[in-house]
Amino acid sequence: MNKPADYSLPALPAETEPSSDAVFLDLQRQLHFEARLLDELRHREWLEMMTDDVRYFAPMFGRRLRNEQKITDRMAGYFFNDHRVHMEMRVTRLDSNMVWCEDPVNNVRHLVSNIEVFDTADADEVKVYSAVDLHRSRLDSKLKRLTYGRTDIWRQQEGRWLLAMRCVNFDHNATIDSNLNLFF
Amino acid sequence: MDMRTRNPFPADYHDYINTDEGWVDRRIFWEEEIYQQELEKIFARSWQFIAHDSQIPNPGDFVTTYMGEDGVIGSRDKNGQVRVFLNSCPHRGNKVCFADSGNAKRFTCNYHGWAFGNDGSLLGIHNEHIYEGYINKADWGLREARVSNYKGLIFANFDSEAPDLETWLGDYRWYLDMLLDNEEGGIEFLPGTIKSYVNANWKFGVENFIGDSLHAMWNHDSGAKAMMGGQSFPPAEQEGSYHGSANGHGWEFATDSVADIAILGQPEVIEYYESIRPKMRERLGEMRAKIFGSLASAAMFPNISFLPGLGTFRVWLPRGPRKMELRVWTIVNKNMPDHIKQMVNKGTMLTFSPGGTLEMDDGENWEGNTQTNKGTLTRQGKLHYGCGSTSRIDHPEIPGIVHQGQYNDANQLAFYQRWADLMNADDWDDVPQRNEPRFAGKPTR
Ligand code: FES
Ligand SMILES: [Fe+2]
């Protein structure tokens, strides 16, 4: 890493055909399992689901008038733009037992739906769309709810599906929570 | 009745703070009446941040933001002048622009189609013939604010009596130059605005950046360790570190390390700043070249904050006494190579966005600071602001009100003193000058 080009947001490969039912079921199972790992705070196991070259990012779009295109600036903003090292860093922090605002534990539930799976030009990779309704019960016992869409690239590697790319699109123009201390 | 029960709303706002005893009354973080007074006495009269020149470089470029709870549009007119006006139609009051930013020749109100130019003037009305003889359009433009620019930062103020921006900033310009003018070309804002809501009083954000280096070592320990390979922040060092304050604006800093830049976790960014440091020394002098990049944080009265070197710049927009909207940008030196700019951006998002490893720890605390005051008994108490109460010094080089040691409550109290000064004053002659400016009428670089 640390090559300059790595700092811009990656482009998601195009989809070709809808995937077979078998692949669809595999990925659906995978997304549900992944959601449970996150809800149970099993972050290390979740990390094992990532490829070494994984990209995990959330672009940012301002609210602009319809007749003005979304910014396609090479440095358009993002909430995060992680490589694997950064994800590991976040997990290390969360597991340090010194993240005061996660103690007591904030309960979270990722409800994953609207799953669609498509083949791509790469025979080992599929493109997966999903929508997530994330409920979070905070220290102040207030319930916070975030919704977002995801576009993923999952790669088949030694018989397992690994996450190679995840683009998170938040549905809120302003983040409604004081922090995003979790994974999406 | 308990002795601590006090008259609900003292007429003198200085009764809410005590700089000698070092405490602040909790009610200023909670009460609606006090908040309404803040909107009138502070936000309707202070110079506030609208945008940076680089965010609206071309004629027609605009942003929307707030001054207090007043929505405003900041737009560059066809002559290249930035104009700032209320974002509310003088017909029935609707917003005239709902976008965050963009480029527009005119803003047309959705309700009846009154159209305003990017200079705020009423240009036309849908089916205008109906109004024949009933309106003088020249009288019905959008209400306009004064606009002034300091080294690229655009400020606006709706008070025609307020002192000019240079006087408002005063000796703080000496500090601000370290951010805005540490290199030829100055700074620019990178694209993208992060917005988030925090259920906290706006002043908690400001006071955190104006002087609270103390919290970093405890609250951000997990983030610092994760970012800096298991290392904690260096031990608290009061020698060679300071609080500096002028006109309620403040900067807390050390003079000998690269802490803020190092937190970015991008060695090449440190190398970049070290490479320009000799020039910075010529430009700003030995002292300011030493300060830049150290463990530092800063805030401008009333609601701007930034970390010089780390590149996060934000405003805390009040949304009632118990809620604020945080808007965050990344700033970089304009002459940095692109890949260095991108590294700074990545670093600031990794640390100081709502998903950042350092930012995430803060909001929760400020919400707690604010929301506990819902309790009647809780709200009767005071908060301790006495750390460093005897540390005031005179410094031959550092201007403003200076205190020895960056682990200090001095800047916070100076901020609240300025707050009380403005809350009390009916006109500007009543606002005391708390420090004798060294640079009045003189450039700071
Ligand atoms: S309210 Fe704006 S045109 Fe009527
Ligand atoms: Fe902090």
XYZ file of C-alpha atoms and ligand atoms in Angstrom:
634
model
C 0.000 0.000 0.000
C 0.954 3.664 0.370
C 1.184 4.027 -3.369
C -0.438 7.346 -4.198
C -3.010 5.783 -6.546
C -4.394 3.708 -3.666
C -5.855 6.770 -2.005
C -8.607 7.428 -4.475
C -11.830 5.449 -4.276
C -11.744 2.239 -6.339
C -14.190 1.658 -9.194
C -16.623 -1.228 -8.856
C -16.500 -3.754 -11.739
C -19.595 -4.030 -13.927
C -22.125 -6.853 -13.606
C -22.895 -9.219 -16.498
C -25.681 -11.812 -15.894
C -27.695 -12.690 -12.808
C -25.847 -15.464 -10.985
C -27.101 -19.046 -10.751
C -29.504 -19.964 -7.938
C -26.765 -21.966 -6.240
C -24.418 -18.975 -6.139
C -27.229 -16.738 -4.999
C -27.986 -19.039 -2.071
C -24.300 -19.213 -1.156
C -24.024 -15.452 -1.021
C -27.264 -14.970 0.821
C -26.055 -17.414 3.473
C -22.741 -15.585 3.579
C -24.301 -12.150 4.080
C -26.538 -13.417 6.874
C -23.625 -15.124 8.586
C -21.532 -12.002 8.235
C -24.301 -9.925 9.813
C -24.434 -12.257 12.781
C -20.640 -12.098 13.250
C -20.884 -8.305 13.396
C -23.868 -8.348 15.754
C -22.031 -10.730 18.067
C -18.915 -8.508 17.939
C -16.851 -11.368 16.500
C -14.648 -8.880 14.664
C -11.600 -11.119 14.246
C -13.642 -13.840 12.576
C -15.230 -11.185 10.411
C -11.783 -9.992 9.309
C -10.989 -13.525 8.153
C -13.749 -13.067 5.617
C -11.760 -10.356 3.815
C -9.315 -10.750 0.961
C -5.831 -9.331 1.543
C -6.498 -6.591 -0.980
C -9.961 -5.746 0.360
C -11.290 -2.210 -0.065
C -13.947 -0.952 2.313
C -15.245 2.544 1.682
C -18.162 4.934 1.976
C -18.318 7.774 -0.541
C -19.960 11.033 0.316
C -22.409 12.937 -1.846
C -23.670 16.404 -1.096
C -27.283 17.309 -1.737
C -27.165 19.057 -5.100
C -29.787 20.177 -7.568
C -30.933 17.570 -10.100
C -29.517 19.384 -13.052
C -26.088 19.254 -11.485
C -24.237 15.978 -11.681
C -22.923 14.307 -8.583
C -19.360 15.363 -7.968
C -17.011 13.034 -9.793
C -13.924 14.802 -8.570
C -10.903 12.531 -8.271
C -10.803 13.464 -4.598
C -14.516 13.559 -3.865
C -15.069 13.086 -0.208
C -15.597 9.866 1.673
C -16.449 8.858 5.216
C -13.837 6.154 5.153
C -11.640 4.505 2.571
C -9.955 1.571 4.253
C -7.415 -1.008 3.230
C -7.056 -4.163 5.244
C -4.498 -2.575 7.596
C -6.985 0.128 8.534
C -9.738 -2.403 9.183
C -7.358 -4.338 11.393
C -6.522 -1.121 13.178
C -10.191 -0.455 13.861
C -10.663 -3.968 15.184
C -7.581 -3.633 17.396
C -9.036 -0.439 18.798
C -12.486 -1.949 19.380
C -10.946 -4.995 21.054
C -8.647 -2.919 23.273
C -11.252 -2.674 26.051
C -10.426 1.011 26.229
C -13.134 2.312 23.927
C -15.094 3.905 26.716
C -18.151 4.696 24.620
C -18.580 0.988 23.798
C -18.652 -0.005 27.442
C -21.235 -1.175 28.389
C -21.742 -2.767 25.023
C -24.012 -1.036 22.531
C -26.334 -3.644 21.075
C -26.527 -3.661 17.305
C -28.558 -5.629 14.786
C -27.825 -5.666 11.075
C -30.988 -6.575 9.128
C -29.844 -7.464 5.617
C -32.244 -7.670 2.705
C -32.822 -6.812 -0.998
C -30.005 -9.156 -1.937
C -29.151 -9.426 -5.627
C -26.202 -11.377 -7.022
C -24.638 -10.930 -10.447
C -21.733 -12.488 -12.312
C -18.886 -10.276 -13.458
C -16.239 -10.538 -16.175
C -14.025 -12.273 -13.616
C -15.230 -15.869 -13.241
C -14.233 -15.899 -9.541
C -16.026 -12.701 -8.599
C -19.664 -11.760 -8.125
C -21.240 -8.391 -7.528
C -23.735 -8.323 -4.672
C -26.239 -5.624 -3.829
C -27.910 -5.487 -0.444
C -29.776 -3.083 1.806
C -29.173 -2.872 5.536
C -31.392 -1.617 8.307
C -29.094 -1.179 11.280
C -30.535 -0.840 14.769
C -28.310 0.289 17.552
C -29.133 0.673 21.206
C -26.786 3.225 22.717
C -25.408 4.009 26.147
C -28.208 6.512 26.668
C -30.618 3.621 25.863
C -31.902 5.564 22.897
C -32.442 3.557 19.758
C -30.628 4.804 16.687
C -31.477 3.517 13.271
C -29.297 3.814 10.200
C -30.143 2.524 6.763
C -27.748 2.128 3.876
C -27.169 0.297 0.639
C -24.113 -1.816 -0.078
C -22.461 -2.886 -3.287
C -19.974 -5.676 -2.710
C -17.544 -7.739 -4.719
C -17.181 -11.252 -3.298
C -14.381 -13.456 -4.575
C -14.226 -17.230 -4.561
C -10.887 -18.300 -3.160
C -9.981 -21.856 -2.147
C -13.625 -22.813 -1.900
C -14.646 -19.851 0.243
C -16.341 -16.594 -0.556
C -14.251 -13.627 0.616
C -15.170 -9.961 0.564
C -12.945 -8.064 -1.880
C -14.736 -4.735 -2.033
C -17.539 -3.047 -0.184
C -19.028 0.310 -1.050
C -21.401 1.644 1.605
C -23.946 4.306 0.639
C -25.608 5.898 3.634
C -29.190 7.036 3.137
C -28.768 10.095 5.355
C -27.516 13.450 4.223
C -26.236 14.019 7.739
C -25.102 11.234 10.055
C -27.751 10.930 12.722
C -25.499 9.382 15.324
C -22.615 10.975 17.150
C -20.322 8.221 15.996
C -20.033 5.358 13.529
C -18.220 3.091 15.920
C -19.100 -0.083 14.038
C -18.757 -1.971 10.798
C -21.279 -1.877 7.976
C -34.155 25.452 50.250
C -30.720 24.236 49.361
C -28.159 27.019 49.467
C -27.024 26.194 45.991
C -30.394 26.982 44.490
C -29.784 30.208 42.679
C -31.920 32.819 41.055
C -32.925 31.106 37.777
C -31.530 33.682 35.397
C -29.042 36.263 36.647
C -29.155 39.508 34.666
C -25.359 39.591 34.469
C -23.993 36.736 32.377
C -20.674 36.990 34.180
C -22.497 35.421 37.126
C -22.542 32.161 35.154
C -18.771 31.915 35.129
C -16.067 32.643 37.642
C -12.572 32.992 36.276
C -10.988 33.485 39.724
C -12.589 30.499 41.375
C -12.557 28.543 38.130
C -16.077 27.297 37.575
C -18.923 27.502 35.067
C -22.651 27.258 35.748
C -24.165 24.171 34.087
C -27.286 26.007 32.967
C -25.489 27.643 30.046
C -25.396 24.207 28.430
C -29.083 23.526 28.838
C -31.527 26.420 29.222
C -33.653 27.500 26.280
C -33.782 31.139 27.504
C -30.006 31.368 27.530
C -29.864 29.790 24.109
C -32.280 32.356 22.661
C -30.054 35.077 24.060
C -27.031 33.406 22.411
C -28.760 33.521 19.042
C -29.471 37.230 19.478
C -26.356 38.475 21.210
C -23.745 36.166 19.743
C -24.815 34.596 16.472
C -26.641 37.651 15.120
C -23.541 39.786 15.813
C -20.437 37.638 15.314
C -18.286 37.012 12.272
C -19.007 33.449 11.265
C -17.492 31.010 8.804
C -19.291 30.656 5.474
C -16.807 28.919 3.190
C -13.245 28.964 1.958
C -12.476 30.627 -1.376
C -11.472 27.252 -2.834
C -14.968 25.839 -2.202
C -16.683 28.453 -4.378
C -13.997 29.515 -6.860
C -16.207 30.464 -9.840
C -19.003 32.980 -10.425
C -22.309 31.316 -9.539
C -20.742 28.822 -7.096
C -22.640 28.686 -3.847
C -22.916 26.888 -0.519
C -25.707 26.906 2.030
C -25.041 26.983 5.749
C -26.320 28.523 8.979
C -25.464 31.510 11.116
C -27.048 30.574 14.406
C -30.379 29.123 13.323
C -30.598 31.466 10.331
C -30.103 29.614 7.069
C -27.834 31.507 4.658
C -26.554 31.208 1.111
C -22.975 32.168 0.329
C -22.590 32.755 -3.373
C -20.021 34.237 -5.722
C -21.695 36.801 -7.960
C -20.823 37.478 -11.578
C -18.184 40.002 -10.555
C -16.428 37.463 -8.365
C -17.620 39.013 -5.093
C -18.899 36.655 -2.419
C -22.346 37.667 -1.190
C -24.106 36.183 1.812
C -27.845 36.437 2.362
C -30.648 34.852 4.329
C -31.999 31.704 2.710
C -35.628 32.720 3.065
C -38.013 34.171 0.512
C -39.466 37.576 1.441
C -42.793 36.549 -0.124
C -44.040 33.884 2.315
C -40.765 32.822 3.824
C -39.913 29.501 2.188
C -36.290 28.508 1.704
C -35.076 29.564 -1.710
C -32.283 26.980 -1.928
C -32.377 23.415 -0.612
C -29.088 22.189 -2.094
C -25.882 21.983 -0.043
C -23.784 23.474 -2.807
C -23.633 23.922 -6.552
C -23.534 26.556 -9.242
C -26.573 28.729 -10.002
C -27.305 32.007 -11.723
C -30.511 32.354 -9.785
C -32.415 30.851 -6.872
C -36.075 30.365 -7.655
C -38.467 29.839 -4.776
C -40.592 26.684 -5.085
C -43.790 28.208 -3.764
C -44.731 31.040 -6.166
C -41.655 31.331 -8.317
C -39.956 34.476 -7.100
C -36.429 34.369 -8.507
C -33.336 35.874 -6.888
C -29.951 36.539 -8.459
C -26.723 35.223 -6.983
C -26.290 38.729 -5.633
C -29.523 38.314 -3.642
C -31.587 40.759 -5.692
C -35.183 39.953 -6.685
C -34.820 39.407 -10.434
C -38.273 38.330 -11.458
C -41.587 36.861 -10.439
C -43.522 34.115 -12.180
C -46.425 35.799 -14.043
C -44.942 39.108 -13.073
C -47.600 41.148 -14.926
C -49.998 40.423 -12.031
C -47.751 42.502 -9.782
C -47.773 45.522 -12.074
C -47.875 48.556 -9.791
C -47.855 46.484 -6.581
C -44.176 45.916 -5.902
C -40.864 47.684 -6.132
C -38.559 44.733 -6.729
C -35.501 46.654 -5.603
C -36.942 46.649 -2.058
C -37.563 42.931 -1.879
C -34.211 41.193 -2.308
C -32.815 38.685 0.184
C -31.435 40.254 3.353
C -27.693 40.586 2.964
C -24.851 40.243 5.460
C -21.462 41.947 5.587
C -18.772 39.719 4.100
C -15.059 39.761 4.793
C -12.164 37.505 3.957
C -9.037 36.609 5.906
C -6.456 34.766 3.784
C -9.118 32.730 1.991
C -11.556 32.148 4.841
C -14.861 33.869 4.112
C -16.749 35.265 7.098
C -20.119 36.987 7.311
C -21.840 39.136 9.910
C -25.378 40.567 9.920
C -24.528 43.303 12.436
C -23.694 46.585 10.716
C -22.246 47.913 14.004
C -19.846 45.035 14.631
C -16.109 45.754 14.447
C -14.457 44.814 11.159
C -13.066 41.307 10.752
C -9.474 42.348 11.385
C -10.401 43.913 14.717
C -12.605 40.926 15.562
C -9.686 38.547 14.978
C -7.210 40.928 16.634
C -3.949 39.297 17.706
C -5.391 35.900 16.869
C -4.216 36.612 13.333
C -0.698 35.854 14.617
C -1.907 32.322 15.386
C -4.180 31.929 12.393
C -1.306 32.585 10.004
C 0.199 29.255 11.089
C -2.840 27.568 9.587
C -3.560 29.777 6.589
C -0.199 31.156 5.606
C 2.542 28.698 6.581
C 3.558 28.338 2.944
C 3.287 30.269 -0.302
C -0.161 29.683 -1.809
C -1.974 29.243 1.482
C -4.498 26.485 1.981
C -7.447 24.923 0.205
C -10.421 22.850 1.262
C -10.775 19.401 -0.276
C -14.193 18.499 -1.746
C -16.779 16.880 0.475
C -18.598 18.014 3.605
C -19.287 15.563 6.404
C -22.337 16.405 8.449
C -23.434 14.768 11.626
C -25.741 15.519 14.503
C -24.599 15.366 18.099
C -27.070 15.742 20.956
C -24.846 18.166 22.792
C -24.575 21.880 23.437
C -22.486 23.574 20.726
C -20.068 25.091 23.260
C -18.759 21.669 24.299
C -17.330 21.156 20.832
C -15.692 24.574 20.818
C -14.194 24.321 24.290
C -12.795 20.885 23.531
C -10.758 22.284 20.632
C -9.923 25.614 22.235
C -7.968 24.148 25.093
C -8.778 20.614 26.184
C -5.577 18.721 25.433
C -6.137 16.895 28.715
C -8.878 14.646 27.364
C -6.744 13.308 24.543
C -4.474 11.233 26.758
C -7.313 9.405 28.451
C -10.278 9.501 26.114
C -8.330 8.893 22.913
C -5.891 6.357 24.301
C -7.412 3.459 22.335
C -7.397 5.468 19.119
C -3.862 6.756 19.605
C -2.544 3.264 20.341
C -4.280 1.840 17.287
C -2.999 4.656 15.047
C 0.545 4.835 16.402
C 1.386 1.142 16.632
C 0.581 0.599 20.299
C 2.120 3.850 21.538
C 0.212 6.180 23.817
C 0.395 9.964 23.661
C 3.644 11.314 25.119
C 3.463 12.248 28.827
C 1.793 15.555 29.692
C 4.482 18.241 29.440
C 3.726 21.734 30.735
C 7.222 23.045 30.047
C 7.377 24.737 26.657
C 3.648 24.396 26.044
C 0.985 27.086 26.269
C -2.551 28.313 26.067
C -2.897 31.442 23.953
C -6.105 33.418 23.610
C -7.232 36.646 21.967
C -10.785 38.035 21.739
C -12.185 34.684 22.846
C -10.370 32.734 20.107
C -7.819 30.247 21.389
C -4.934 27.951 20.477
C -3.316 25.411 22.787
C 0.047 24.099 21.694
C 3.459 22.661 22.376
C 6.612 23.977 20.746
C 8.721 20.990 20.017
C 7.086 17.919 18.557
C 5.225 16.662 15.503
C 2.315 15.100 17.374
C -0.645 16.351 15.343
C 0.960 15.517 12.032
C 2.134 12.154 13.369
C -1.395 11.167 14.363
C -2.298 11.140 10.672
C -0.197 7.985 10.461
C 1.293 9.089 7.129
C 5.113 9.422 7.290
C 5.267 11.178 3.936
C 3.086 13.984 5.267
C 5.570 14.538 8.099
C 8.389 14.579 5.560
C 6.525 17.147 3.542
C 6.055 19.508 6.454
C 9.648 19.037 7.578
C 10.773 19.932 4.062
C 8.933 23.256 4.171
C 9.832 24.079 7.768
C 12.984 26.118 6.909
C 10.872 28.323 4.645
C 8.190 28.489 7.334
C 10.847 29.797 9.704
C 11.635 32.636 7.296
C 7.957 33.284 6.764
C 6.571 33.141 10.281
C 9.657 33.280 12.492
C 11.333 30.729 14.731
C 8.581 30.490 17.338
C 5.685 29.818 14.994
C 7.720 27.381 12.934
C 8.321 25.417 16.141
C 4.666 25.496 17.145
C 3.349 24.229 13.833
C 2.657 20.498 13.845
C 3.038 20.076 17.602
C 0.299 18.642 19.784
C -2.186 21.452 19.326
C -5.820 22.342 18.822
C -7.631 25.579 18.205
C -11.002 27.254 18.013
C -12.354 30.623 16.956
C -15.191 32.394 18.660
C -17.982 31.531 18.385
C -18.026 28.133 16.632
C -15.064 27.234 14.393
C -12.450 24.618 15.308
C -9.458 23.005 13.674
C -6.321 20.979 14.220
C -3.407 22.734 12.538
C -1.289 20.218 10.623
C -3.739 17.364 10.981
C -6.073 19.067 8.537
C -9.505 18.782 10.121
C -11.574 21.978 10.057
C -15.129 22.153 11.396
C -18.010 24.293 12.543
C -20.437 23.487 15.338
C -23.819 24.760 14.191
C -26.260 25.180 17.075
C -29.553 23.311 16.752
C -31.179 24.295 19.998
C -29.361 24.231 23.356
C -29.055 20.444 23.370
C -28.165 19.571 19.816
C -25.654 20.631 17.204
C -24.857 19.906 13.618
C -21.202 19.253 13.008
C -19.768 20.013 9.569
C -16.259 18.812 8.830
C -13.789 19.402 6.016
C -10.194 18.498 5.251
C -7.785 21.348 4.607
C -4.390 21.045 2.962
C -1.671 23.370 1.760
C -2.481 24.369 -1.777
C 1.041 23.707 -3.013
C 1.233 20.166 -1.686
C 1.654 17.472 -4.329
C -1.657 15.689 -5.015
C -0.655 12.424 -3.420
C 0.253 14.214 -0.174
C -3.138 15.916 -0.215
C -4.803 12.553 -0.617
C -2.822 11.130 2.277
C -3.911 14.007 4.495
C -7.509 13.422 3.445
C -7.274 9.749 4.174
C -5.684 10.446 7.541
C -8.269 13.007 8.613
C -11.137 10.727 7.608
C -9.527 7.828 9.433
C -9.211 9.916 12.601
C -11.687 12.797 12.632
C -14.785 11.851 10.634
C -17.802 10.404 12.486
C -16.226 7.054 11.624
C -12.787 8.227 12.736
C -10.731 6.454 15.349
C -10.427 9.629 17.456
C -13.621 11.515 16.694
C -15.769 8.548 17.696
C -14.748 8.877 21.321
C -15.726 12.515 21.670
C -19.367 12.929 20.688
C -20.569 10.503 23.303
C -18.898 12.537 26.052
C -20.387 15.817 24.904
C -23.830 14.247 24.791
C -23.348 13.059 28.347
C -22.052 16.490 29.443
C -25.222 18.044 28.060
C -28.016 15.585 28.713
C -27.284 14.991 32.406
C -28.361 18.583 33.019
C -31.932 17.550 32.471
C -31.823 16.715 36.163
C -32.975 19.654 38.297
C -30.452 18.973 41.048
C -27.717 18.139 38.596
C -28.250 21.434 36.819
C -27.788 23.392 40.051
C -24.163 22.350 40.276
C -21.060 24.000 38.934
C -18.396 22.556 36.680
C -14.718 22.787 37.596
C -12.598 24.943 35.295
C -9.778 25.711 37.710
C -6.871 23.820 36.175
C -3.934 26.192 35.669
C -5.608 29.131 37.396
C -2.274 30.654 38.453
C -0.368 29.906 35.256
C -0.795 33.271 33.496
C 2.446 34.654 32.072
C 3.676 37.422 29.811
C 5.559 36.128 26.838
C 7.799 38.313 24.696
C 6.812 36.558 21.461
C 3.432 34.946 22.021
C 0.632 37.539 21.888
C -2.739 37.596 23.611
C -3.594 36.157 27.010
C -0.928 33.507 27.555
C -0.823 30.724 30.115
C 2.038 28.348 30.765
C 1.186 24.700 30.095
C -1.173 23.292 27.513
C -2.992 21.166 30.096
C -5.028 24.076 31.283
C -8.553 25.514 31.507
C -7.375 29.023 30.635
C -8.522 29.233 27.009
C -11.859 27.687 27.887
C -12.462 30.337 30.554
C -11.353 33.106 28.199
C -13.891 31.785 25.695
C -16.670 31.843 28.299
C -15.598 35.301 29.401
C -15.937 36.544 25.841
C -19.278 34.751 25.688
C -20.486 36.607 28.789
C -19.086 39.906 27.481
C -21.188 39.615 24.339
C -24.248 38.212 26.100
C -24.258 41.254 28.407
C -23.513 43.972 25.898
C -26.259 45.909 24.172
C -23.784 47.701 21.996
C -20.195 47.227 20.996
C -18.854 50.004 23.234
C -19.884 47.851 26.197
C -17.680 44.937 25.090
C -14.402 45.064 27.041
C -11.034 44.542 25.377
C -9.501 41.784 27.503
C -6.005 41.897 26.032
C -4.014 44.819 24.681
C -3.468 43.951 21.014
C 0.164 44.006 19.874
C -0.654 43.942 16.203
C -3.486 46.485 15.908
C -3.306 47.931 12.398
C -0.270 45.814 11.614
C 0.072 42.652 9.566
C 0.998 39.519 11.514
C 3.234 38.242 8.770
S -42.874 31.999 -0.691
Fe -41.330 32.312 -2.115
S -42.415 32.813 -3.893
Fe -43.981 32.721 -2.409
Fe -11.144 14.676 21.195
